[in-house]
XYZ file of C-alpha atoms in Angstrom:
445
model
C 14.943 -87.018 -112.589
C 12.023 -89.185 -111.679
C 8.635 -88.939 -113.373
C 5.289 -87.952 -111.982
C 3.047 -90.933 -112.670
C -0.680 -90.268 -112.671
C -1.662 -93.941 -112.736
C -0.736 -97.242 -114.324
C -2.045 -100.677 -115.116
C -0.169 -103.514 -116.800
C 0.273 -107.249 -116.801
C 3.041 -106.639 -114.260
C 3.540 -103.727 -111.819
C 5.062 -100.799 -113.687
C 8.713 -100.419 -112.868
C 9.403 -96.869 -111.652
C 12.512 -96.825 -113.848
C 10.442 -97.516 -116.950
C 9.577 -93.835 -117.229
C 12.354 -92.326 -115.192
C 14.073 -90.171 -117.787
C 13.420 -86.514 -118.436
C 12.010 -83.678 -116.422
C 8.464 -83.272 -115.148
C 6.139 -81.369 -117.410
C 4.552 -78.136 -116.340
C 0.835 -78.175 -115.816
C -0.938 -77.692 -119.148
C 2.262 -78.238 -121.122
C 2.299 -79.539 -124.710
C 3.906 -82.764 -125.862
C 5.631 -84.123 -128.957
C 5.963 -87.677 -130.229
C 9.319 -88.629 -131.729
C 10.079 -91.919 -133.504
C 13.563 -92.664 -132.163
C 14.270 -96.088 -133.680
C 12.746 -98.329 -136.339
C 11.990 -97.935 -140.063
C 10.334 -94.550 -139.459
C 13.059 -93.074 -137.247
C 13.300 -89.284 -137.010
C 9.610 -88.679 -137.590
C 8.425 -85.992 -135.198
C 4.977 -84.491 -134.663
C 3.082 -82.542 -131.993
C 0.551 -84.359 -129.821
C -2.775 -82.560 -129.742
C -5.936 -84.307 -128.609
C -5.944 -88.024 -129.457
C -3.384 -89.677 -131.737
C -3.614 -93.279 -132.962
C -0.400 -95.144 -133.765
C -0.230 -98.175 -136.081
C 0.376 -99.392 -139.617
C -3.202 -98.774 -140.841
C -4.346 -95.634 -138.995
C -5.858 -92.667 -140.787
C -4.854 -89.202 -139.676
C -2.541 -90.536 -136.963
C 1.040 -91.705 -136.725
C 1.297 -94.306 -139.474
C 4.297 -96.610 -139.151
C 5.794 -99.005 -141.692
C 7.242 -101.383 -139.073
C 5.671 -104.814 -139.850
C 5.982 -105.818 -136.174
C 3.546 -103.028 -135.213
C -0.189 -103.808 -135.270
C -2.642 -102.091 -137.621
C -3.998 -100.032 -134.704
C -1.457 -100.455 -131.946
C -1.532 -97.523 -129.547
C -3.672 -94.568 -128.536
C -2.040 -91.395 -127.198
C -4.271 -88.774 -125.614
C -3.071 -85.376 -124.374
C -4.732 -84.435 -121.085
C -4.220 -81.608 -118.568
C -2.341 -83.970 -116.241
C -0.163 -85.541 -118.946
C -0.384 -88.057 -121.789
C -2.487 -91.189 -121.484
C -0.773 -94.074 -123.280
C -3.143 -96.995 -123.989
C -2.416 -100.206 -125.861
C -5.518 -100.998 -127.939
C -5.077 -104.763 -128.161
C -1.877 -104.959 -130.165
C -0.354 -108.259 -131.228
C 3.163 -107.730 -129.856
C 2.314 -105.376 -127.007
C 3.638 -102.022 -125.830
C 6.702 -102.189 -123.606
C 8.850 -100.017 -121.377
C 12.114 -101.508 -120.101
C 10.759 -105.037 -120.264
C 7.383 -104.274 -118.689
C 4.272 -104.689 -120.834
C 2.007 -101.641 -120.570
C -1.749 -101.698 -120.941
C -2.480 -98.130 -119.859
C -0.474 -95.452 -118.107
C -0.529 -91.653 -117.833
C 2.822 -89.877 -117.918
C 3.660 -86.257 -117.265
C 7.359 -86.405 -118.098
C 9.636 -87.675 -120.842
C 8.987 -91.381 -121.500
C 9.904 -94.093 -124.012
C 7.786 -96.987 -125.284
C 8.687 -99.890 -127.571
C 6.267 -101.140 -130.252
C 7.742 -104.064 -132.150
C 11.054 -102.744 -133.509
C 10.020 -99.109 -133.060
C 10.739 -96.862 -130.092
C 8.567 -93.804 -129.442
C 9.687 -90.895 -127.288
C 7.007 -88.749 -125.661
C 8.425 -85.484 -124.405
C 6.993 -82.216 -123.083
C 7.646 -79.085 -125.090
C 9.182 -76.152 -123.222
C 6.608 -73.650 -122.059
C 7.188 -69.955 -122.660
C 4.325 -68.879 -120.410
C 5.072 -66.393 -117.654
C 8.248 -64.761 -116.477
C 10.977 -66.383 -114.470
C 10.376 -66.452 -110.737
C 12.863 -66.434 -107.904
C 13.776 -69.916 -106.650
C 11.865 -71.081 -103.615
C 13.822 -71.882 -100.464
C 11.439 -74.335 -98.803
C 8.846 -77.040 -99.274
C 7.122 -77.351 -95.936
C 9.913 -77.473 -93.353
C 12.435 -78.850 -95.862
C 14.929 -76.204 -97.018
C 16.939 -75.871 -100.207
C 17.557 -73.403 -103.019
C 19.905 -75.505 -105.175
C 18.755 -76.619 -108.614
C 18.449 -80.255 -107.516
C 16.187 -79.288 -104.607
C 14.094 -77.005 -106.803
C 13.375 -79.967 -109.073
C 12.684 -82.211 -106.098
C 10.258 -79.710 -104.559
C 8.461 -79.345 -107.888
C 7.967 -83.089 -108.308
C 6.754 -83.549 -104.736
C 4.398 -80.578 -104.858
C 2.700 -81.940 -107.982
C 2.647 -85.428 -106.539
C 1.089 -84.187 -103.302
C -2.143 -83.316 -105.126
C -2.645 -86.954 -106.153
C -3.428 -89.982 -104.000
C -0.512 -92.066 -105.272
C 2.141 -93.633 -103.073
C 5.541 -91.948 -102.882
C 8.839 -93.710 -102.170
C 11.633 -91.450 -100.910
C 15.068 -92.956 -101.556
C 18.331 -91.679 -100.167
C 20.956 -91.800 -97.462
C 20.117 -91.453 -93.797
C 19.909 -87.920 -92.456
C 18.839 -86.287 -95.741
C 15.468 -85.070 -94.460
C 13.095 -87.681 -95.879
C 10.724 -87.342 -92.916
C 10.411 -83.573 -93.444
C 9.686 -84.128 -97.128
C 7.026 -86.720 -96.293
C 5.412 -84.252 -93.920
C 5.531 -81.555 -96.606
C 3.815 -83.865 -99.110
C 1.047 -84.447 -96.562
C 0.612 -80.736 -95.811
C 0.447 -79.894 -99.532
C -2.160 -82.591 -100.169
C -5.965 -82.551 -99.899
C -5.467 -84.675 -96.752
C -3.616 -81.964 -94.839
C -6.385 -81.524 -92.239
C -6.267 -85.239 -91.378
C -3.593 -87.146 -89.377
C 0.024 -87.555 -90.407
C 1.253 -90.719 -88.681
C 4.908 -91.794 -88.601
C 5.880 -95.465 -88.370
C 9.606 -96.164 -87.979
C 9.843 -99.722 -89.300
C 13.461 -99.978 -88.173
C 12.859 -99.015 -84.553
C 9.958 -101.357 -83.737
C 10.636 -104.823 -82.330
C 9.880 -107.234 -85.232
C 7.501 -109.313 -83.097
C 5.400 -106.219 -82.351
C 5.384 -104.424 -85.679
C 2.224 -106.185 -86.897
C 0.390 -104.932 -83.819
C 1.877 -101.458 -84.293
C 0.653 -101.261 -87.886
C -2.673 -103.068 -87.732
C -3.603 -102.931 -84.045
C -4.713 -105.842 -81.858
C -7.746 -107.072 -79.988
C -7.713 -107.548 -76.239
C -6.174 -110.904 -75.384
C -4.741 -111.395 -78.892
C -1.383 -112.387 -77.386
C 0.404 -112.433 -74.057
C 0.521 -108.908 -72.705
C -2.382 -107.607 -74.836
C -4.417 -106.503 -71.817
C -6.325 -103.859 -73.790
C -7.275 -103.423 -77.410
C -5.113 -101.186 -79.585
C -5.714 -99.148 -82.703
C -2.904 -99.599 -85.191
C -1.092 -96.770 -86.959
C -2.990 -97.377 -90.194
C -6.338 -96.844 -88.461
C -4.970 -93.776 -86.662
C -3.998 -92.330 -90.059
C -7.479 -92.906 -91.563
C -8.247 -90.106 -94.012
C -4.679 -88.848 -93.836
C -1.131 -89.995 -94.558
C 1.005 -92.728 -93.057
C 4.780 -92.347 -93.345
C 6.565 -95.704 -93.368
C 10.119 -94.714 -92.480
C 12.845 -97.269 -93.265
C 10.301 -99.516 -94.965
C 13.193 -101.695 -96.149
C 13.442 -103.022 -92.576
C 9.899 -104.435 -92.693
C 9.988 -108.209 -91.991
C 9.419 -110.278 -95.115
C 6.545 -112.233 -93.543
C 4.651 -109.012 -92.809
C 4.997 -107.531 -96.287
C 2.105 -109.438 -97.952
C -0.208 -108.371 -95.116
C 0.672 -104.717 -95.657
C 0.188 -105.128 -99.408
C -3.232 -106.663 -98.832
C -4.269 -103.672 -96.696
C -3.075 -101.182 -99.299
C -4.805 -103.033 -102.131
C -8.097 -103.764 -100.352
C -8.458 -100.645 -98.219
C -9.339 -102.780 -95.196
C -7.357 -103.732 -92.117
C -7.841 -106.613 -89.691
C -6.388 -106.301 -86.204
C -4.303 -109.082 -84.707
C -6.695 -111.506 -83.001
C -9.794 -109.993 -84.632
C -11.825 -111.473 -87.490
C -13.654 -108.248 -88.341
C -12.184 -106.071 -91.118
C -12.275 -102.302 -90.906
C -12.129 -99.895 -93.816
C -9.114 -97.612 -93.843
C -8.267 -94.818 -96.257
C -4.614 -93.782 -96.134
C -2.108 -92.250 -98.491
C 1.296 -93.901 -98.138
C 4.651 -92.153 -98.231
C 7.536 -94.545 -97.594
C 11.261 -93.993 -97.215
C 14.391 -96.112 -97.121
C 18.152 -95.790 -97.353
C 18.342 -99.266 -98.868
C 18.449 -100.131 -102.569
C 15.027 -101.768 -102.642
C 15.428 -103.090 -106.178
C 18.526 -104.942 -105.029
C 16.592 -106.173 -101.989
C 13.870 -107.477 -104.323
C 16.483 -109.245 -106.464
C 17.944 -110.833 -103.333
C 14.508 -112.038 -102.180
C 14.445 -109.833 -99.085
C 11.657 -107.530 -100.257
C 8.528 -108.437 -102.195
C 8.400 -107.094 -105.743
C 4.626 -106.522 -105.623
C 4.898 -104.393 -102.477
C 7.832 -102.485 -103.957
C 5.848 -101.543 -107.055
C 2.836 -100.630 -104.914
C 4.942 -98.243 -102.825
C 7.084 -96.884 -105.682
C 4.353 -95.393 -107.857
C 6.296 -92.133 -107.611
C 9.927 -92.947 -106.669
C 11.941 -89.880 -105.659
C 15.642 -89.776 -104.870
C 16.578 -87.322 -102.131
C 20.107 -85.981 -102.737
C 22.848 -86.237 -100.152
C 24.014 -82.954 -98.629
C 27.360 -83.185 -100.469
C 25.374 -83.137 -103.745
C 23.824 -79.773 -102.886
C 26.653 -78.016 -101.092
C 25.267 -74.589 -102.070
C 22.428 -75.217 -99.600
C 24.760 -75.616 -96.617
C 24.955 -71.892 -95.626
C 21.133 -71.631 -95.794
C 20.734 -74.742 -93.659
C 23.413 -73.694 -91.159
C 21.796 -70.279 -90.611
C 18.412 -71.926 -90.133
C 19.808 -74.441 -87.639
C 21.551 -71.718 -85.624
C 18.309 -69.740 -85.602
C 16.379 -72.846 -84.553
C 18.827 -73.300 -81.673
C 18.211 -69.750 -80.468
C 21.313 -68.124 -81.990
C 20.138 -66.357 -85.164
C 23.077 -63.933 -85.054
C 25.824 -66.542 -84.840
C 28.716 -65.251 -87.013
C 29.066 -67.477 -90.058
C 32.394 -66.164 -91.289
C 33.604 -66.677 -94.854
C 36.257 -69.068 -93.571
C 33.737 -71.165 -91.639
C 31.339 -71.267 -94.605
C 34.198 -72.352 -96.876
C 35.053 -75.202 -94.536
C 31.416 -76.240 -94.130
C 30.901 -76.337 -97.888
C 34.151 -78.254 -98.407
C 33.297 -80.985 -95.918
C 31.684 -84.225 -97.151
C 28.914 -84.506 -94.486
C 28.520 -88.312 -94.448
C 25.717 -87.897 -91.895
C 24.017 -85.315 -94.151
C 21.714 -82.672 -92.645
C 21.502 -84.572 -89.355
C 25.273 -84.325 -88.958
C 25.162 -80.600 -89.780
C 22.535 -80.148 -87.062
C 24.730 -82.014 -84.558
C 27.674 -79.809 -85.558
C 25.623 -76.670 -84.838
C 24.619 -78.022 -81.435
C 28.254 -78.891 -80.635
C 29.377 -75.394 -81.600
C 26.826 -73.796 -79.301
C 27.449 -76.216 -76.440
C 31.251 -76.394 -76.493
C 32.454 -73.739 -78.935
C 34.012 -76.488 -81.065
C 34.005 -75.434 -84.734
C 36.521 -78.013 -85.882
C 35.690 -80.465 -88.667
C 37.671 -83.663 -89.360
C 40.561 -83.112 -91.759
C 39.681 -86.269 -93.676
C 36.255 -86.698 -95.179
C 34.898 -89.646 -93.216
C 32.286 -92.077 -94.370
C 30.822 -92.616 -90.922
C 30.607 -90.580 -87.734
C 30.470 -93.729 -85.602
C 33.837 -94.173 -83.831
C 35.094 -96.200 -80.953
C 35.190 -93.094 -78.752
C 31.769 -91.675 -79.695
C 29.155 -91.706 -76.957
C 26.246 -93.276 -78.790
C 24.097 -93.013 -75.684
C 23.866 -89.271 -76.349
C 21.929 -90.029 -79.544
C 18.426 -91.283 -80.156
C 18.044 -95.025 -80.769
C 17.504 -94.422 -84.468
C 20.582 -92.167 -84.815
C 22.814 -94.526 -82.839
C 21.675 -97.493 -84.914
C 22.366 -95.617 -88.152
C 25.881 -94.692 -86.997
C 26.667 -98.297 -86.129
C 25.239 -99.628 -89.395
C 27.287 -97.115 -91.389
C 30.493 -98.100 -89.564
C 29.797 -101.832 -89.925
C 29.005 -101.543 -93.646
C 32.250 -99.800 -94.484
C 34.333 -102.189 -92.370
C 32.576 -105.195 -93.932
C 33.063 -103.939 -97.481
C 36.736 -103.121 -96.875
C 37.405 -106.611 -95.544
C 35.399 -108.271 -98.324
C 37.238 -106.336 -101.028
C 40.546 -107.534 -99.627
C 39.300 -111.120 -99.434
C 37.943 -111.079 -103.007
C 40.962 -109.398 -104.545
C 39.012 -106.196 -105.333
C 36.740 -108.076 -107.745
C 33.241 -106.580 -107.639
C 31.536 -109.621 -109.117
C 33.102 -111.845 -106.473
C 32.181 -109.368 -103.726
C 28.557 -109.396 -104.911
C 28.428 -113.225 -104.973
C 30.005 -113.549 -101.527
C 27.792 -110.877 -99.945
C 24.640 -112.153 -101.633
C 23.944 -108.716 -103.116
C 23.155 -107.516 -106.595
C 26.222 -106.231 -108.448
C 24.557 -102.831 -108.951
C 23.964 -102.595 -105.202
C 27.639 -103.305 -104.501
C 28.639 -100.578 -106.982
C 26.376 -98.117 -105.181
C 27.778 -99.025 -101.758
C 31.371 -98.717 -102.931
C 30.687 -95.288 -104.428
C 28.922 -94.167 -101.280
C 31.800 -95.174 -99.003
C 34.548 -93.996 -101.356
C 35.964 -97.482 -101.872
C 37.533 -98.573 -105.140
C 37.714 -101.978 -106.748
C 38.698 -103.615 -109.999
C 36.572 -106.142 -111.901
């Protein structure tokens, strides 16, 4: 589960994985501090108010680790979480290799002080009775446990102004979740603007985002407001942000950091206030490692990184989604027999919710309720009429088919050695592992 970060500052951007363990804390929840490793391991105390940590603190958490400073760390319990602040220590406060100056966490988190590791964790709340699980967050549907957790994180995040990065396979509903975050936020009365970074011609995407002045380039016969200006006061959704050209990424970062935008061909800067929700099916950390995505932009977008599960990971939601899609298509009474539900739940749905929607439309149009016997990894085939799809859907089908074919051929060429596959493809080894798992391919090492 990913954390809900309330804010962070450090000598480097805070890695979203640095605090990614544990479950989000309920509002107003209590916390405990546990010494996990070091000379004082197994010490455990509640966190109430402000707690100083160091080797010479009075009334706080006093450690005997000589690599910890006399007054090393300040922990302060707040309604939104725990503020963790390094108070000028000698060796620093670290989380997965990132030095922390100050950060507020609302979920389980670990910090390293010298040779000591501290665990901050929320205590279970016994307030209130159990409530029935919700079935929706905005227009996104789901009653499975994984979606309940996802909805909870996004609903809390929506109240903040921090950037959200939605990670997951294509067709999982990231756009609906971005819209739901906007509608649950204080910006809900202002615009929600969608920018599909993968569907815009690279030479025009700067104009699409930032706008252009009249005469800025050939064909610019009139001035244009960019998407960021159109979203002023509201939310901009950067779909498939991993497709953003590398040369444009520092310009976007500058806008997000400065709060001003300059149109193409215009020297005047204009203030812009937007909340950013971004989404991608790519492994952006692997893209950063490969030099195809800027680390500083990644950390700016991934203040709250959220993984959206594939449909096969929440199969119990399939009947709910199928009924909704039939209703949406004007057939609320379509008979979902036990046999059909069993087959729907047993299918792998490589195209996720989008493929389920297409299945519903095919059933209503042609009466075809058949599903492939094998669980495919891509719905793009030589006989499929891609012209019946939107540009974005057709592109995704082709990319899925190419990726699997490429990986299959590369595995054969490299003798099923993952390290060799990663070197040949120019990808991080972890990214290759993820791709192989996704496409059901196996390899040795």
